[in-house]
């Protein structure tokens, strides 16, 4: 019975180690990608672009067109309500 428990622990241990190593590898990739993105934004800034606006455009492009239209309509209504 002890051999069966040992085998089960080894199998579980190997699986767990594999999962941890995969997550660690992905975290390293994410860190590298974040650095690449930072470099691109720095490039945009040095070319004279407003990075805040670029980030906003990226956020908008991720949304559905109907959702963007609704937000723009509400923004217009709210602006008019406060006299802008």
Short mmCIF file of the N, C-alpha and C atoms (twelve columns), coordinates in Angstrom:
data_MODEL
# 
_entry.id   MODEL 
# 
loop_
_atom_site.group_PDB 
_atom_site.id 
_atom_site.type_symbol 
_atom_site.label_atom_id 
_atom_site.label_alt_id 
_atom_site.label_comp_id 
_atom_site.label_asym_id 
_atom_site.label_seq_id 
_atom_site.Cartn_x 
_atom_site.Cartn_y 
_atom_site.Cartn_z 
_atom_site.pdbx_PDB_model_num 
ATOM 1   N N  . UNK A 1  0.829   -1.191 0.000   1 
ATOM 2   C CA . UNK A 1  0.000   0.000  0.000   1 
ATOM 3   C C  . UNK A 1  0.868   1.248  0.000   1 
ATOM 4   N N  . UNK A 2  2.002   1.207  0.703   1 
ATOM 5   C CA . UNK A 2  2.899   2.356  0.762   1 
ATOM 6   C C  . UNK A 2  3.447   2.674  -0.620  1 
ATOM 7   N N  . UNK A 3  3.711   1.627  -1.432  1 
ATOM 8   C CA . UNK A 3  4.209   1.850  -2.784  1 
ATOM 9   C C  . UNK A 3  3.161   2.555  -3.643  1 
ATOM 10  N N  . UNK A 4  1.892   2.203  -3.466  1 
ATOM 11  C CA . UNK A 4  0.815   2.834  -4.228  1 
ATOM 12  C C  . UNK A 4  0.692   4.307  -3.847  1 
ATOM 13  N N  . UNK A 5  0.778   4.595  -2.551  1 
ATOM 14  C CA . UNK A 5  0.702   5.977  -2.103  1 
ATOM 15  C C  . UNK A 5  1.890   6.786  -2.623  1 
ATOM 16  N N  . UNK A 6  3.070   6.183  -2.593  1 
ATOM 17  C CA . UNK A 6  4.266   6.853  -3.088  1 
ATOM 18  C C  . UNK A 6  4.129   7.142  -4.579  1 
ATOM 19  N N  . UNK A 7  3.628   6.175  -5.322  1 
ATOM 20  C CA . UNK A 7  3.438   6.364  -6.766  1 
ATOM 21  C C  . UNK A 7  2.428   7.482  -7.035  1 
ATOM 22  N N  . UNK A 8  1.342   7.483  -6.278  1 
ATOM 23  C CA . UNK A 8  0.325   8.514  -6.446  1 
ATOM 24  C C  . UNK A 8  0.900   9.889  -6.134  1 
ATOM 25  N N  . UNK A 9  1.695   9.994  -5.077  1 
ATOM 26  C CA . UNK A 9  2.312   11.264 -4.725  1 
ATOM 27  C C  . UNK A 9  3.288   11.719 -5.805  1 
ATOM 28  N N  . UNK A 10 4.049   10.771 -6.372  1 
ATOM 29  C CA . UNK A 10 4.990   11.123 -7.425  1 
ATOM 30  C C  . UNK A 10 4.259   11.623 -8.674  1 
ATOM 31  N N  . UNK A 11 3.182   10.935 -9.029  1 
ATOM 32  C CA . UNK A 11 2.405   11.349 -10.190 1 
ATOM 33  C C  . UNK A 11 1.806   12.729 -9.940  1 
ATOM 34  N N  . UNK A 12 1.212   12.926 -8.769  1 
ATOM 35  C CA . UNK A 12 0.622   14.217 -8.432  1 
ATOM 36  C C  . UNK A 12 1.713   15.282 -8.364  1 
ATOM 37  N N  . UNK A 13 2.850   14.928 -7.816  1 
ATOM 38  C CA . UNK A 13 3.965   15.858 -7.708  1 
ATOM 39  C C  . UNK A 13 4.479   16.275 -9.081  1 
ATOM 40  N N  . UNK A 14 4.587   15.294 -9.990  1 
ATOM 41  C CA . UNK A 14 5.032   15.600 -11.351 1 
ATOM 42  C C  . UNK A 14 4.033   16.512 -12.054 1 
ATOM 43  N N  . UNK A 15 2.771   16.214 -11.887 1 
ATOM 44  C CA . UNK A 15 1.723   17.038 -12.517 1 
ATOM 45  C C  . UNK A 15 1.746   18.452 -11.956 1 
ATOM 46  N N  . UNK A 16 1.845   18.565 -10.637 1 
ATOM 47  C CA . UNK A 16 1.888   19.860 -9.985  1 
ATOM 48  C C  . UNK A 16 3.108   20.663 -10.437 1 
ATOM 49  N N  . UNK A 17 4.252   20.008 -10.493 1 
ATOM 50  C CA . UNK A 17 5.488   20.667 -10.933 1 
ATOM 51  C C  . UNK A 17 5.329   21.170 -12.369 1 
ATOM 52  N N  . UNK A 18 4.709   20.363 -13.223 1 
ATOM 53  C CA . UNK A 18 4.475   20.749 -14.610 1 
ATOM 54  C C  . UNK A 18 3.587   21.984 -14.700 1 
ATOM 55  N N  . UNK A 19 2.531   22.002 -13.913 1 
ATOM 56  C CA . UNK A 19 1.610   23.142 -13.906 1 
ATOM 57  C C  . UNK A 19 2.334   24.401 -13.438 1 
ATOM 58  N N  . UNK A 20 3.090   24.290 -12.372 1 
ATOM 59  C CA . UNK A 20 3.823   25.436 -11.833 1 
ATOM 60  C C  . UNK A 20 4.828   25.957 -12.848 1 
ATOM 61  N N  . UNK A 21 5.556   25.057 -13.497 1 
ATOM 62  C CA . UNK A 21 6.549   25.474 -14.479 1 
ATOM 63  C C  . UNK A 21 5.902   26.159 -15.678 1 
ATOM 64  N N  . UNK A 22 4.732   25.674 -16.108 1 
ATOM 65  C CA . UNK A 22 4.019   26.308 -17.217 1 
ATOM 66  C C  . UNK A 22 3.578   27.714 -16.853 1 
ATOM 67  N N  . UNK A 23 3.050   27.878 -15.628 1 
ATOM 68  C CA . UNK A 23 2.624   29.201 -15.176 1 
ATOM 69  C C  . UNK A 23 3.835   30.133 -15.101 1 
ATOM 70  N N  . UNK A 24 4.930   29.651 -14.558 1 
ATOM 71  C CA . UNK A 24 6.143   30.470 -14.462 1 
ATOM 72  C C  . UNK A 24 6.628   30.906 -15.840 1 
ATOM 73  N N  . UNK A 25 6.588   30.001 -16.799 1 
ATOM 74  C CA . UNK A 25 7.015   30.313 -18.157 1 
ATOM 75  C C  . UNK A 25 6.109   31.389 -18.783 1 
ATOM 76  N N  . UNK A 26 4.799   31.246 -18.572 1 
ATOM 77  C CA . UNK A 26 3.858   32.232 -19.091 1 
ATOM 78  C C  . UNK A 26 4.031   33.595 -18.421 1 
ATOM 79  N N  . UNK A 27 4.335   33.585 -17.121 1 
ATOM 80  C CA . UNK A 27 4.586   34.846 -16.424 1 
ATOM 81  C C  . UNK A 27 5.815   35.550 -16.985 1 
ATOM 82  N N  . UNK A 28 6.837   34.778 -17.328 1 
ATOM 83  C CA . UNK A 28 8.035   35.347 -17.948 1 
ATOM 84  C C  . UNK A 28 7.697   35.948 -19.308 1 
ATOM 85  N N  . UNK A 29 6.884   35.240 -20.083 1 
ATOM 86  C CA . UNK A 29 6.463   35.751 -21.387 1 
ATOM 87  C C  . UNK A 29 5.659   37.033 -21.231 1 
ATOM 88  N N  . UNK A 30 4.758   37.043 -20.245 1 
ATOM 89  C CA . UNK A 30 3.935   38.225 -20.002 1 
ATOM 90  C C  . UNK A 30 4.821   39.424 -19.643 1 
ATOM 91  N N  . UNK A 31 5.830   39.172 -18.828 1 
ATOM 92  C CA . UNK A 31 6.749   40.242 -18.430 1 
ATOM 93  C C  . UNK A 31 7.493   40.780 -19.657 1 
ATOM 94  N N  . UNK A 32 7.926   39.884 -20.526 1 
ATOM 95  C CA . UNK A 32 8.620   40.297 -21.746 1 
ATOM 96  C C  . UNK A 32 7.682   41.095 -22.655 1 
ATOM 97  N N  . UNK A 33 6.442   40.636 -22.782 1 
ATOM 98  C CA . UNK A 33 5.462   41.344 -23.609 1 
ATOM 99  C C  . UNK A 33 5.160   42.725 -23.037 1 
ATOM 100 N N  . UNK A 34 5.048   42.815 -21.725 1 
ATOM 101 C CA . UNK A 34 4.801   44.115 -21.085 1 
ATOM 102 C C  . UNK A 34 5.946   45.077 -21.389 1 
ATOM 103 N N  . UNK A 35 7.153   44.571 -21.392 1 
ATOM 104 C CA . UNK A 35 8.311   45.401 -21.739 1 
ATOM 105 C C  . UNK A 35 8.245   45.862 -23.185 1 
ATOM 106 N N  . UNK A 36 7.847   44.961 -24.073 1 
ATOM 107 C CA . UNK A 36 7.706   45.307 -25.490 1 
ATOM 108 C C  . UNK A 36 6.642   46.387 -25.682 1 
ATOM 109 N N  . UNK A 37 5.513   46.240 -24.993 1 
ATOM 110 C CA . UNK A 37 4.434   47.222 -25.093 1 
ATOM 111 C C  . UNK A 37 4.905   48.578 -24.569 1 
ATOM 112 N N  . UNK A 38 5.627   48.562 -23.472 1 
ATOM 113 C CA . UNK A 38 6.169   49.805 -22.911 1 
ATOM 114 C C  . UNK A 38 7.083   50.486 -23.924 1 
ATOM 115 N N  . UNK A 39 7.909   49.706 -24.598 1 
ATOM 116 C CA . UNK A 39 8.807   50.256 -25.614 1 
ATOM 117 C C  . UNK A 39 8.026   50.888 -26.769 1 
ATOM 118 N N  . UNK A 40 6.947   50.249 -27.179 1 
ATOM 119 C CA . UNK A 40 6.125   50.783 -28.272 1 
ATOM 120 C C  . UNK A 40 5.485   52.106 -27.862 1 
ATOM 121 N N  . UNK A 41 4.981   52.173 -26.634 1 
ATOM 122 C CA . UNK A 41 4.401   53.424 -26.164 1 
ATOM 123 C C  . UNK A 41 5.464   54.520 -26.071 1 
ATOM 124 N N  . UNK A 42 6.661   54.153 -25.675 1 
ATOM 125 C CA . UNK A 42 7.756   55.127 -25.620 1 
ATOM 126 C C  . UNK A 42 8.079   55.624 -27.029 1 
ATOM 127 N N  . UNK A 43 8.060   54.720 -27.987 1 
ATOM 128 C CA . UNK A 43 8.288   55.087 -29.383 1 
ATOM 129 C C  . UNK A 43 7.209   56.059 -29.862 1 
ATOM 130 N N  . UNK A 44 5.967   55.765 -29.516 1 
ATOM 131 C CA . UNK A 44 4.850   56.633 -29.907 1 
ATOM 132 C C  . UNK A 44 5.015   58.015 -29.284 1 
ATOM 133 N N  . UNK A 45 5.394   58.030 -28.011 1 
ATOM 134 C CA . UNK A 45 5.571   59.308 -27.304 1 
ATOM 135 C C  . UNK A 45 6.685   60.128 -27.951 1 
ATOM 136 N N  . UNK A 46 7.796   59.477 -28.283 1 
ATOM 137 C CA . UNK A 46 8.903   60.210 -28.889 1 
ATOM 138 C C  . UNK A 46 8.571   60.664 -30.310 1 
ATOM 139 N N  . UNK A 47 7.556   60.033 -30.942 1 
ATOM 140 C CA . UNK A 47 7.104   60.463 -32.266 1 
ATOM 141 C C  . UNK A 47 6.074   61.582 -32.157 1 
ATOM 142 N N  . UNK A 48 5.732   61.986 -30.931 1 
ATOM 143 C CA . UNK A 48 4.829   63.105 -30.726 1 
ATOM 144 C C  . UNK A 48 3.379   62.727 -30.485 1 
ATOM 145 N N  . UNK A 49 3.100   61.437 -30.350 1 
ATOM 146 C CA . UNK A 49 1.727   61.005 -30.092 1 
ATOM 147 C C  . UNK A 49 1.417   61.053 -28.602 1 
ATOM 148 N N  . UNK A 50 0.154   61.270 -28.270 1 
ATOM 149 C CA . UNK A 50 -0.308  61.288 -26.885 1 
ATOM 150 C C  . UNK A 50 -0.644  59.854 -26.471 1 
ATOM 151 N N  . UNK A 51 0.140   59.315 -25.569 1 
ATOM 152 C CA . UNK A 51 0.002   57.916 -25.168 1 
ATOM 153 C C  . UNK A 51 -1.332  57.658 -24.473 1 
ATOM 154 N N  . UNK A 52 -1.821  58.619 -23.700 1 
ATOM 155 C CA . UNK A 52 -3.127  58.452 -23.041 1 
ATOM 156 C C  . UNK A 52 -4.227  58.262 -24.069 1 
ATOM 157 N N  . UNK A 53 -4.161  59.026 -25.136 1 
ATOM 158 C CA . UNK A 53 -5.177  58.920 -26.179 1 
ATOM 159 C C  . UNK A 53 -5.042  57.587 -26.920 1 
ATOM 160 N N  . UNK A 54 -3.821  57.158 -27.161 1 
ATOM 161 C CA . UNK A 54 -3.609  55.860 -27.818 1 
ATOM 162 C C  . UNK A 54 -4.190  54.736 -26.963 1 
ATOM 163 N N  . UNK A 55 -3.944  54.788 -25.661 1 
ATOM 164 C CA . UNK A 55 -4.507  53.759 -24.764 1 
ATOM 165 C C  . UNK A 55 -6.035  53.780 -24.809 1 
ATOM 166 N N  . UNK A 56 -6.595  54.973 -24.864 1 
ATOM 167 C CA . UNK A 56 -8.054  55.105 -24.935 1 
ATOM 168 C C  . UNK A 56 -8.578  54.512 -26.242 1 
ATOM 169 N N  . UNK A 57 -7.888  54.774 -27.347 1 
ATOM 170 C CA . UNK A 57 -8.296  54.207 -28.630 1 
ATOM 171 C C  . UNK A 57 -8.230  52.682 -28.615 1 
ATOM 172 N N  . UNK A 58 -7.207  52.143 -28.006 1 
ATOM 173 C CA . UNK A 58 -7.075  50.685 -27.910 1 
ATOM 174 C C  . UNK A 58 -8.231  50.105 -27.109 1 
ATOM 175 N N  . UNK A 59 -8.573  50.764 -26.006 1 
ATOM 176 C CA . UNK A 59 -9.686  50.316 -25.178 1 
ATOM 177 C C  . UNK A 59 -11.000 50.360 -25.967 1 
ATOM 178 N N  . UNK A 60 -11.194 51.429 -26.736 1 
ATOM 179 C CA . UNK A 60 -12.417 51.570 -27.534 1 
ATOM 180 C C  . UNK A 60 -12.480 50.492 -28.611 1 
ATOM 181 N N  . UNK A 61 -11.360 50.208 -29.254 1 
ATOM 182 C CA . UNK A 61 -11.341 49.208 -30.335 1 
ATOM 183 C C  . UNK A 61 -11.686 47.803 -29.841 1 
ATOM 184 N N  . UNK A 62 -11.498 47.553 -28.555 1 
ATOM 185 C CA . UNK A 62 -11.836 46.246 -27.981 1 
ATOM 186 C C  . UNK A 62 -13.338 46.082 -27.766 1 
ATOM 187 N N  . UNK A 63 -14.064 47.191 -27.771 1 
ATOM 188 C CA . UNK A 63 -15.496 47.153 -27.489 1 
ATOM 189 C C  . UNK A 63 -16.293 46.894 -28.763 1 
ATOM 190 N N  . UNK A 64 -17.517 46.491 -28.556 1 
ATOM 191 C CA . UNK A 64 -18.446 46.313 -29.666 1 
ATOM 192 C C  . UNK A 64 -18.861 47.690 -30.185 1 
ATOM 193 N N  . UNK A 65 -19.055 47.828 -31.499 1 
ATOM 194 C CA . UNK A 65 -19.441 49.129 -32.059 1 
ATOM 195 C C  . UNK A 65 -20.702 49.724 -31.422 1 
ATOM 196 N N  . UNK A 66 -21.696 48.909 -31.138 1 
ATOM 197 C CA . UNK A 66 -22.931 49.412 -30.521 1 
ATOM 198 C C  . UNK A 66 -22.645 49.964 -29.128 1 
ATOM 199 N N  . UNK A 67 -21.769 49.322 -28.415 1 
ATOM 200 C CA . UNK A 67 -21.415 49.777 -27.070 1 
ATOM 201 C C  . UNK A 67 -20.684 51.121 -27.143 1 
ATOM 202 N N  . UNK A 68 -19.790 51.259 -28.113 1 
ATOM 203 C CA . UNK A 68 -19.065 52.517 -28.294 1 
ATOM 204 C C  . UNK A 68 -20.042 53.635 -28.643 1 
ATOM 205 N N  . UNK A 69 -20.964 53.348 -29.558 1 
ATOM 206 C CA . UNK A 69 -21.952 54.350 -29.957 1 
ATOM 207 C C  . UNK A 69 -22.806 54.783 -28.771 1 
ATOM 208 N N  . UNK A 70 -23.217 53.836 -27.952 1 
ATOM 209 C CA . UNK A 70 -24.031 54.150 -26.772 1 
ATOM 210 C C  . UNK A 70 -23.257 55.051 -25.810 1 
ATOM 211 N N  . UNK A 71 -22.003 54.723 -25.573 1 
ATOM 212 C CA . UNK A 71 -21.187 55.535 -24.668 1 
ATOM 213 C C  . UNK A 71 -20.988 56.944 -25.209 1 
ATOM 214 N N  . UNK A 72 -20.746 57.044 -26.516 1 
ATOM 215 C CA . UNK A 72 -20.554 58.366 -27.111 1 
ATOM 216 C C  . UNK A 72 -21.833 59.192 -27.041 1 
ATOM 217 N N  . UNK A 73 -22.974 58.548 -27.238 1 
ATOM 218 C CA . UNK A 73 -24.263 59.245 -27.140 1 
ATOM 219 C C  . UNK A 73 -24.486 59.746 -25.726 1 
ATOM 220 N N  . UNK A 74 -24.232 58.884 -24.744 1 
ATOM 221 C CA . UNK A 74 -24.395 59.296 -23.347 1 
ATOM 222 C C  . UNK A 74 -23.433 60.422 -22.985 1 
ATOM 223 N N  . UNK A 75 -22.206 60.321 -23.463 1 
ATOM 224 C CA . UNK A 75 -21.228 61.361 -23.189 1 
ATOM 225 C C  . UNK A 75 -21.702 62.698 -23.758 1 
ATOM 226 N N  . UNK A 76 -22.243 62.672 -24.975 1 
ATOM 227 C CA . UNK A 76 -22.766 63.881 -25.596 1 
ATOM 228 C C  . UNK A 76 -23.935 64.450 -24.785 1 
ATOM 229 N N  . UNK A 77 -24.845 63.587 -24.368 1 
ATOM 230 C CA . UNK A 77 -26.008 64.015 -23.569 1 
ATOM 231 C C  . UNK A 77 -25.521 64.636 -22.254 1 
ATOM 232 N N  . UNK A 78 -24.588 63.994 -21.590 1 
ATOM 233 C CA . UNK A 78 -24.090 64.497 -20.313 1 
ATOM 234 C C  . UNK A 78 -23.361 65.840 -20.500 1 
ATOM 235 N N  . UNK A 79 -22.580 65.947 -21.569 1 
ATOM 236 C CA . UNK A 79 -21.889 67.208 -21.842 1 
ATOM 237 C C  . UNK A 79 -22.897 68.349 -22.015 1 
ATOM 238 N N  . UNK A 80 -23.934 68.083 -22.787 1 
ATOM 239 C CA . UNK A 80 -24.952 69.105 -23.004 1 
ATOM 240 C C  . UNK A 80 -25.664 69.455 -21.701 1 
ATOM 241 N N  . UNK A 81 -25.868 68.448 -20.856 1 
ATOM 242 C CA . UNK A 81 -26.574 68.672 -19.588 1 
ATOM 243 C C  . UNK A 81 -25.800 69.613 -18.666 1 
ATOM 244 N N  . UNK A 82 -24.485 69.574 -18.772 1 
ATOM 245 C CA . UNK A 82 -23.666 70.452 -17.913 1 
ATOM 246 C C  . UNK A 82 -23.143 71.669 -18.664 1 
ATOM 247 N N  . UNK A 83 -23.649 71.869 -19.886 1 
ATOM 248 C CA . UNK A 83 -23.322 73.072 -20.633 1 
ATOM 249 C C  . UNK A 83 -21.966 73.069 -21.295 1 
ATOM 250 N N  . UNK A 84 -21.500 71.934 -21.685 1 
ATOM 251 C CA . UNK A 84 -20.201 71.871 -22.372 1 
ATOM 252 C C  . UNK A 84 -20.394 71.845 -23.872 1 
# 
